GROMACS .gro file of N, CA and C in nm:
model
  312
    1UNK      N    1  -2.932   1.724  -1.460
    1UNK     CA    2  -2.818   1.652  -1.407
    1UNK      C    3  -2.865   1.562  -1.293
    2UNK      N    4  -2.801   1.454  -1.277
    2UNK     CA    5  -2.834   1.359  -1.173
    2UNK      C    6  -2.723   1.358  -1.069
    3UNK      N    7  -2.760   1.340  -0.944
    3UNK     CA    8  -2.658   1.331  -0.841
    3UNK      C    9  -2.590   1.195  -0.847
    4UNK      N   10  -2.470   1.186  -0.789
    4UNK     CA   11  -2.398   1.060  -0.792
    4UNK      C   12  -2.470   0.954  -0.711
    5UNK      N   13  -2.476   0.831  -0.762
    5UNK     CA   14  -2.534   0.721  -0.687
    5UNK      C   15  -2.454   0.694  -0.560
    6UNK      N   16  -2.517   0.626  -0.466
    6UNK     CA   17  -2.455   0.603  -0.336
    6UNK      C   18  -2.316   0.541  -0.346
    7UNK      N   19  -2.297   0.441  -0.430
    7UNK     CA   20  -2.167   0.375  -0.439
    7UNK      C   21  -2.059   0.471  -0.488
    8UNK      N   22  -2.092   0.557  -0.581
    8UNK     CA   23  -1.995   0.655  -0.630
    8UNK      C   24  -1.978   0.768  -0.531
    9UNK      N   25  -2.086   0.802  -0.459
    9UNK     CA   26  -2.074   0.905  -0.356
    9UNK      C   27  -1.976   0.859  -0.249
   10UNK      N   28  -1.980   0.731  -0.214
   10UNK     CA   29  -1.888   0.677  -0.114
   10UNK      C   30  -1.745   0.692  -0.162
   11UNK      N   31  -1.719   0.659  -0.288
   11UNK     CA   32  -1.585   0.675  -0.344
   11UNK      C   33  -1.543   0.822  -0.340
   12UNK      N   34  -1.635   0.909  -0.378
   12UNK     CA   35  -1.605   1.051  -0.383
   12UNK      C   36  -1.572   1.104  -0.243
   13UNK      N   37  -1.651   1.064  -0.143
   13UNK     CA   38  -1.628   1.110  -0.006
   13UNK      C   39  -1.498   1.056   0.051
   14UNK      N   40  -1.458   0.936   0.009
   14UNK     CA   41  -1.335   0.877   0.060
   14UNK      C   42  -1.213   0.949   0.004
   15UNK      N   43  -1.235   1.031  -0.097
   15UNK     CA   44  -1.125   1.104  -0.158
   15UNK      C   45  -1.052   1.023  -0.264
   16UNK      N   46  -1.100   0.902  -0.288
   16UNK     CA   47  -1.037   0.819  -0.390
   16UNK      C   48  -1.066   0.877  -0.527
   17UNK      N   49  -0.964   0.887  -0.606
   17UNK     CA   50  -0.979   0.939  -0.741
   17UNK      C   51  -1.035   0.829  -0.832
   18UNK      N   52  -1.134   0.864  -0.911
   18UNK     CA   53  -1.189   0.769  -1.007
   18UNK      C   54  -1.246   0.843  -1.126
   19UNK      N   55  -1.259   0.771  -1.236
   19UNK     CA   56  -1.321   0.824  -1.356
   19UNK      C   57  -1.458   0.761  -1.370
   20UNK      N   58  -1.562   0.843  -1.379
   20UNK     CA   59  -1.697   0.793  -1.404
   20UNK      C   60  -1.717   0.797  -1.555
   21UNK      N   61  -1.730   0.680  -1.614
   21UNK     CA   62  -1.739   0.666  -1.759
   21UNK      C   63  -1.881   0.629  -1.799
   22UNK      N   64  -1.949   0.721  -1.867
   22UNK     CA   65  -2.087   0.701  -1.911
   22UNK      C   66  -2.084   0.649  -2.055
   23UNK      N   67  -2.132   0.524  -2.074
   23UNK     CA   68  -2.123   0.460  -2.206
   23UNK      C   69  -2.256   0.459  -2.282
   24UNK      N   70  -2.350   0.543  -2.240
   24UNK     CA   71  -2.480   0.548  -2.307
   24UNK      C   72  -2.471   0.628  -2.437
   25UNK      N   73  -2.577   0.619  -2.514
   25UNK     CA   74  -2.586   0.692  -2.641
   25UNK      C   75  -2.598   0.843  -2.613
   26UNK      N   76  -2.561   0.928  -2.710
   26UNK     CA   77  -2.569   1.073  -2.688
   26UNK      C   78  -2.707   1.122  -2.644
   27UNK      N   79  -2.814   1.070  -2.702
   27UNK     CA   80  -2.948   1.116  -2.663
   27UNK      C   81  -2.978   1.078  -2.518
   28UNK      N   82  -2.927   0.964  -2.471
   28UNK     CA   83  -2.948   0.923  -2.332
   28UNK      C   84  -2.871   1.015  -2.237
   29UNK      N   85  -2.749   1.047  -2.277
   29UNK     CA   86  -2.664   1.135  -2.197
   29UNK      C   87  -2.728   1.273  -2.182
   30UNK      N   88  -2.790   1.320  -2.289
   30UNK     CA   89  -2.859   1.450  -2.284
   30UNK      C   90  -2.984   1.444  -2.196
   31UNK      N   91  -3.051   1.330  -2.195
   31UNK     CA   92  -3.175   1.316  -2.118
   31UNK      C   93  -3.149   1.311  -1.967
   32UNK      N   94  -3.038   1.253  -1.927
   32UNK     CA   95  -3.008   1.235  -1.785
   32UNK      C   96  -2.860   1.203  -1.771
   33UNK      N   97  -2.789   1.285  -1.696
   33UNK     CA   98  -2.646   1.259  -1.679
   33UNK      C   99  -2.598   1.300  -1.542
   34UNK      N  100  -2.483   1.247  -1.506
   34UNK     CA  101  -2.420   1.277  -1.379
   34UNK      C  102  -2.308   1.377  -1.405
   35UNK      N  103  -2.310   1.484  -1.332
   35UNK     CA  104  -2.209   1.589  -1.345
   35UNK      C  105  -2.069   1.530  -1.329
   36UNK      N  106  -1.982   1.564  -1.422
   36UNK     CA  107  -1.843   1.521  -1.414
   36UNK      C  108  -1.813   1.389  -1.482
   37UNK      N  109  -1.915   1.321  -1.532
   37UNK     CA  110  -1.893   1.193  -1.599
   37UNK      C  111  -1.829   1.216  -1.736
   38UNK      N  112  -1.741   1.125  -1.776
   38UNK     CA  113  -1.683   1.127  -1.910
   38UNK      C  114  -1.774   1.047  -2.000
   39UNK      N  115  -1.822   1.109  -2.107
   39UNK     CA  116  -1.914   1.042  -2.198
   39UNK      C  117  -1.837   0.979  -2.313
   40UNK      N  118  -1.855   0.847  -2.328
   40UNK     CA  119  -1.795   0.773  -2.439
   40UNK      C  120  -1.892   0.660  -2.474
   41UNK      N  121  -1.976   0.678  -2.577
   41UNK     CA  122  -2.073   0.575  -2.612
   41UNK      C  123  -2.006   0.438  -2.630
   42UNK      N  124  -2.078   0.334  -2.594
   42UNK     CA  125  -2.025   0.198  -2.597
   42UNK      C  126  -1.959   0.164  -2.731
   43UNK      N  127  -2.020   0.203  -2.841
   43UNK     CA  128  -1.965   0.171  -2.973
   43UNK      C  129  -1.830   0.238  -2.997
   44UNK      N  130  -1.802   0.347  -2.925
   44UNK     CA  131  -1.676   0.419  -2.942
   44UNK      C  132  -1.563   0.367  -2.853
   45UNK      N  133  -1.596   0.282  -2.758
   45UNK     CA  134  -1.496   0.236  -2.661
   45UNK      C  135  -1.372   0.175  -2.728
   46UNK      N  136  -1.386   0.080  -2.821
   46UNK     CA  137  -1.266   0.019  -2.879
   46UNK      C  138  -1.173   0.119  -2.950
   47UNK      N  139  -1.230   0.221  -3.011
   47UNK     CA  140  -1.146   0.317  -3.084
   47UNK      C  141  -1.095   0.432  -2.998
   48UNK      N  142  -1.158   0.457  -2.883
   48UNK     CA  143  -1.120   0.572  -2.801
   48UNK      C  144  -1.053   0.538  -2.669
   49UNK      N  145  -1.082   0.421  -2.614
   49UNK     CA  146  -1.037   0.388  -2.478
   49UNK      C  147  -0.887   0.403  -2.460
   50UNK      N  148  -0.809   0.348  -2.550
   50UNK     CA  149  -0.663   0.351  -2.533
   50UNK      C  150  -0.604   0.492  -2.545
   51UNK      N  151  -0.674   0.583  -2.612
   51UNK     CA  152  -0.627   0.721  -2.624
   51UNK      C  153  -0.676   0.809  -2.509
   52UNK      N  154  -0.793   0.778  -2.453
   52UNK     CA  155  -0.856   0.870  -2.359
   52UNK      C  156  -0.866   0.821  -2.215
   53UNK      N  157  -0.839   0.694  -2.191
   53UNK     CA  158  -0.850   0.639  -2.056
   53UNK      C  159  -0.714   0.588  -2.010
   54UNK      N  160  -0.686   0.605  -1.882
   54UNK     CA  161  -0.561   0.558  -1.823
   54UNK      C  162  -0.585   0.420  -1.762
   55UNK      N  163  -0.510   0.318  -1.806
   55UNK     CA  164  -0.532   0.183  -1.753
   55UNK      C  165  -0.503   0.170  -1.604
   56UNK      N  166  -0.435   0.268  -1.545
   56UNK     CA  167  -0.407   0.264  -1.402
   56UNK      C  168  -0.516   0.331  -1.319
   57UNK      N  169  -0.609   0.403  -1.383
   57UNK     CA  170  -0.716   0.471  -1.312
   57UNK      C  171  -0.823   0.373  -1.265
   58UNK      N  172  -0.891   0.411  -1.157
   58UNK     CA  173  -1.011   0.340  -1.114
   58UNK      C  174  -1.124   0.396  -1.202
   59UNK      N  175  -1.185   0.311  -1.282
   59UNK     CA  176  -1.290   0.353  -1.375
   59UNK      C  177  -1.421   0.288  -1.334
   60UNK      N  178  -1.523   0.371  -1.309
   60UNK     CA  179  -1.657   0.322  -1.278
   60UNK      C  180  -1.742   0.346  -1.402
   61UNK      N  181  -1.788   0.236  -1.464
   61UNK     CA  182  -1.861   0.243  -1.590
   61UNK      C  183  -2.011   0.246  -1.562
   62UNK      N  184  -2.080   0.337  -1.630
   62UNK     CA  185  -2.221   0.365  -1.608
   62UNK      C  186  -2.299   0.357  -1.739
   63UNK      N  187  -2.418   0.295  -1.733
   63UNK     CA  188  -2.511   0.298  -1.847
   63UNK      C  189  -2.652   0.318  -1.792
   64UNK      N  190  -2.754   0.278  -1.865
   64UNK     CA  191  -2.892   0.299  -1.822
   64UNK      C  192  -2.934   0.201  -1.713
   65UNK      N  193  -2.918   0.070  -1.739
   65UNK     CA  194  -2.963  -0.032  -1.644
   65UNK      C  195  -2.850  -0.122  -1.593
   66UNK      N  196  -2.730  -0.109  -1.646
   66UNK     CA  197  -2.617  -0.188  -1.597
   66UNK      C  198  -2.567  -0.296  -1.691
   67UNK      N  199  -2.638  -0.323  -1.800
   67UNK     CA  200  -2.597  -0.429  -1.892
   67UNK      C  201  -2.479  -0.385  -1.978
   68UNK      N  202  -2.491  -0.270  -2.042
   68UNK     CA  203  -2.381  -0.221  -2.126
   68UNK      C  204  -2.257  -0.192  -2.043
   69UNK      N  205  -2.277  -0.136  -1.923
   69UNK     CA  206  -2.161  -0.105  -1.840
   69UNK      C  207  -2.086  -0.231  -1.801
   70UNK      N  208  -2.156  -0.340  -1.777
   70UNK     CA  209  -2.089  -0.467  -1.744
   70UNK      C  210  -2.011  -0.519  -1.865
   71UNK      N  211  -2.070  -0.508  -1.983
   71UNK     CA  212  -2.001  -0.551  -2.105
   71UNK      C  213  -1.874  -0.469  -2.127
   72UNK      N  214  -1.884  -0.337  -2.112
   72UNK     CA  215  -1.769  -0.249  -2.130
   72UNK      C  216  -1.664  -0.277  -2.023
   73UNK      N  217  -1.707  -0.297  -1.899
   73UNK     CA  218  -1.614  -0.327  -1.791
   73UNK      C  219  -1.535  -0.455  -1.821
   74UNK      N  220  -1.605  -0.559  -1.866
   74UNK     CA  221  -1.536  -0.683  -1.901
   74UNK      C  222  -1.435  -0.661  -2.013
   75UNK      N  223  -1.471  -0.584  -2.113
   75UNK     CA  224  -1.380  -0.555  -2.224
   75UNK      C  225  -1.259  -0.477  -2.173
   76UNK      N  226  -1.283  -0.374  -2.092
   76UNK     CA  227  -1.173  -0.294  -2.039
   76UNK      C  228  -1.076  -0.381  -1.958
   77UNK      N  229  -1.130  -0.469  -1.876
   77UNK     CA  230  -1.043  -0.557  -1.797
   77UNK      C  231  -0.958  -0.646  -1.887
   78UNK      N  232  -1.016  -0.695  -1.995
   78UNK     CA  233  -0.940  -0.776  -2.091
   78UNK      C  234  -0.829  -0.695  -2.156
   79UNK      N  235  -0.846  -0.565  -2.160
   79UNK     CA  236  -0.747  -0.476  -2.221
   79UNK      C  237  -0.643  -0.426  -2.119
   80UNK      N  238  -0.653  -0.470  -1.995
   80UNK     CA  239  -0.556  -0.432  -1.894
   80UNK      C  240  -0.601  -0.323  -1.798
   81UNK      N  241  -0.726  -0.282  -1.805
   81UNK     CA  242  -0.782  -0.182  -1.712
   81UNK      C  243  -0.833  -0.259  -1.589
   82UNK      N  244  -0.741  -0.296  -1.502
   82UNK     CA  245  -0.773  -0.386  -1.390
   82UNK      C  246  -0.864  -0.325  -1.285
   83UNK      N  247  -0.870  -0.193  -1.277
   83UNK     CA  248  -0.953  -0.128  -1.175
   83UNK      C  249  -1.089  -0.086  -1.228
   84UNK      N  250  -1.126  -0.133  -1.347
   84UNK     CA  251  -1.258  -0.099  -1.403
   84UNK      C  252  -1.366  -0.177  -1.329
   85UNK      N  253  -1.478  -0.109  -1.304
   85UNK     CA  254  -1.593  -0.176  -1.243
   85UNK      C  255  -1.721  -0.117  -1.299
   86UNK      N  256  -1.825  -0.199  -1.300
   86UNK     CA  257  -1.956  -0.158  -1.350
   86UNK      C  258  -2.042  -0.108  -1.235
   87UNK      N  259  -2.119   0.000  -1.261
   87UNK     CA  260  -2.213   0.049  -1.161
   87UNK      C  261  -2.342  -0.033  -1.173
   88UNK      N  262  -2.367  -0.115  -1.073
   88UNK     CA  263  -2.483  -0.203  -1.073
   88UNK      C  264  -2.613  -0.123  -1.085
   89UNK      N  265  -2.699  -0.166  -1.175
   89UNK     CA  266  -2.830  -0.102  -1.189
   89UNK      C  267  -2.833   0.019  -1.280
   90UNK      N  268  -2.716   0.070  -1.318
   90UNK     CA  269  -2.711   0.185  -1.407
   90UNK      C  270  -2.764   0.312  -1.344
   91UNK      N  271  -2.786   0.411  -1.428
   91UNK     CA  272  -2.826   0.544  -1.381
   91UNK      C  273  -2.968   0.543  -1.322
   92UNK      N  274  -3.053   0.448  -1.365
   92UNK     CA  275  -3.190   0.443  -1.316
   92UNK      C  276  -3.213   0.334  -1.212
   93UNK      N  277  -3.112   0.259  -1.177
   93UNK     CA  278  -3.130   0.143  -1.092
   93UNK      C  279  -3.136   0.169  -0.944
   94UNK      N  280  -3.237   0.117  -0.879
   94UNK     CA  281  -3.250   0.113  -0.734
   94UNK      C  282  -3.203   0.236  -0.662
   95UNK      N  283  -3.095   0.221  -0.582
   95UNK     CA  284  -3.043   0.330  -0.501
   95UNK      C  285  -2.992   0.446  -0.585
   96UNK      N  286  -2.971   0.422  -0.713
   96UNK     CA  287  -2.916   0.525  -0.799
   96UNK      C  288  -3.021   0.623  -0.849
   97UNK      N  289  -3.149   0.586  -0.843
   97UNK     CA  290  -3.250   0.670  -0.903
   97UNK      C  291  -3.269   0.800  -0.825
   98UNK      N  292  -3.295   0.904  -0.898
   98UNK     CA  293  -3.315   1.036  -0.841
   98UNK      C  294  -3.452   1.084  -0.887
   99UNK      N  295  -3.547   1.106  -0.797
   99UNK     CA  296  -3.682   1.144  -0.837
   99UNK      C  297  -3.690   1.275  -0.913
  100UNK      N  298  -3.587   1.359  -0.905
  100UNK     CA  299  -3.588   1.487  -0.975
  100UNK      C  300  -3.555   1.472  -1.123
  101UNK      N  301  -3.499   1.358  -1.160
  101UNK     CA  302  -3.460   1.334  -1.299
  101UNK      C  303  -3.560   1.241  -1.364
  102UNK      N  304  -3.621   1.283  -1.476
  102UNK     CA  305  -3.719   1.197  -1.541
  102UNK      C  306  -3.656   1.068  -1.592
  103UNK      N  307  -3.729   0.958  -1.576
  103UNK     CA  308  -3.685   0.831  -1.630
  103UNK      C  309  -3.709   0.832  -1.779
  104UNK      N  310  -3.630   0.757  -1.851
  104UNK     CA  311  -3.649   0.748  -1.996
  104UNK      C  312  -3.648   0.605  -2.039
   0.00000   0.00000   0.00000
């Protein structure tokens, strides 16, 4: 398991409620994940988002390097999820990296 990146830790400490949405593939999620994240692979977003995500929630989207999360965030916003945001750099990016978790 990986600890929350600094930006999400700040949200967590502020007491603000948010959903951490991990859009990586199942094998990636098994290799390295953040405790409490909701796993929904990117390909499943169009078929699952409206049933499993609340458009009023603050959603922080996470992937490996930040590219897929930005794509999903843009799609979610187009669908009315106005509080969706992408975690810059993904699970392995910069301040988010945790030396205890192997990179993949």
